[in-house]
């Protein structure tokens, strides 16, 4: 087991803090690290793709769990996998796709660990059909603050507190996950343009039930009659008979592409309103008005940014804030107001997506609820950004919505209870399970979780 004291930050590269990063290689070493945590406690960490401060711990310990990455067993007939929590979704795809199985839920990057997927209760383009990741987790092993390893089954309070609990109930060691059957490693994709936000919402509402996966890129710099114009992309796993003859020779081959990494130093102001506005205009115009049945690789459909290593560097030294919120069905006016405010503020975001969520999952701090979710990246150095986002938080909370803790880096704690009604239950279970506060993070201190 190695350890180094180093600066740690989230994927947004804002607010780094210094911690002792411990890298256990066995479950016993992980247990030893938990027992040896000092007064500032410790927090588990995977591949560092939480955007904010959820996997940071100023002055304390951070347990890097990525060395515990074994796939223990695959039930090819039943469609389940038992693996260490440090296994990445990328690795699972490499192993499972040739066997005709796919991960049940994937976010916009495949470089997240199974433990992180549970701790953040990640969602993807298929939430309206498949829910979030924890819905497909049958059980997991959890190392708690007292040094015990507990077998946790779905439907129990500890399961519901851990799913979306941001690593604050303990260290997930292994998990058993139910998988999605597929015939090929290609996607059949439909693409169309929406003229404005109302047109986009109408298209999603009318036709989302026909697709397993659905997402819209939205132009948040467009104004006037074009406010909320978007490119809507929907699809499903392509069946074998949809492939051309050449592709049928290796229908389950998992292929990815890789471009040069983003440079360490990016000129300040590269992502200005002018440059992002030009990009958004070109991206919208080049999209087809309507295109049906295009075959795309899984990596291109789900994870286009993974092809650019360290893409988060393009925001420069200041980093970026990813802001994601959800408001329920019936709160479309609130969504319109938020989109209108972002457009009027001229936030230079070229990574902005709108999706519909389906039925909520039972995690007490799980983010998705039925409704509309918008996520956008904003350069952290934008003048007045903090005050502007505080105003959006209030708008979202007033509408009964919430922000996503796995992406948050600046929410005010007084709004948290209004957004997450099971917060008191979470705090009570955590106090009982971990009375000394062994598991703690910059996020938990900031929000008094």
XYZ file of C-alpha atoms in Angstrom, residues 3 93 120 194-195 352 375 411 420 425:
10
model
C 0.618 6.837 0.115
C -17.347 -3.231 -21.666
C -23.133 8.788 -7.208
C -35.534 21.018 -32.874
C -36.235 24.677 -33.599
C -25.147 21.317 -22.615
C -26.549 19.819 -17.529
C -24.317 24.776 -3.614
C -33.447 16.196 -0.847
C -32.823 9.992 7.296
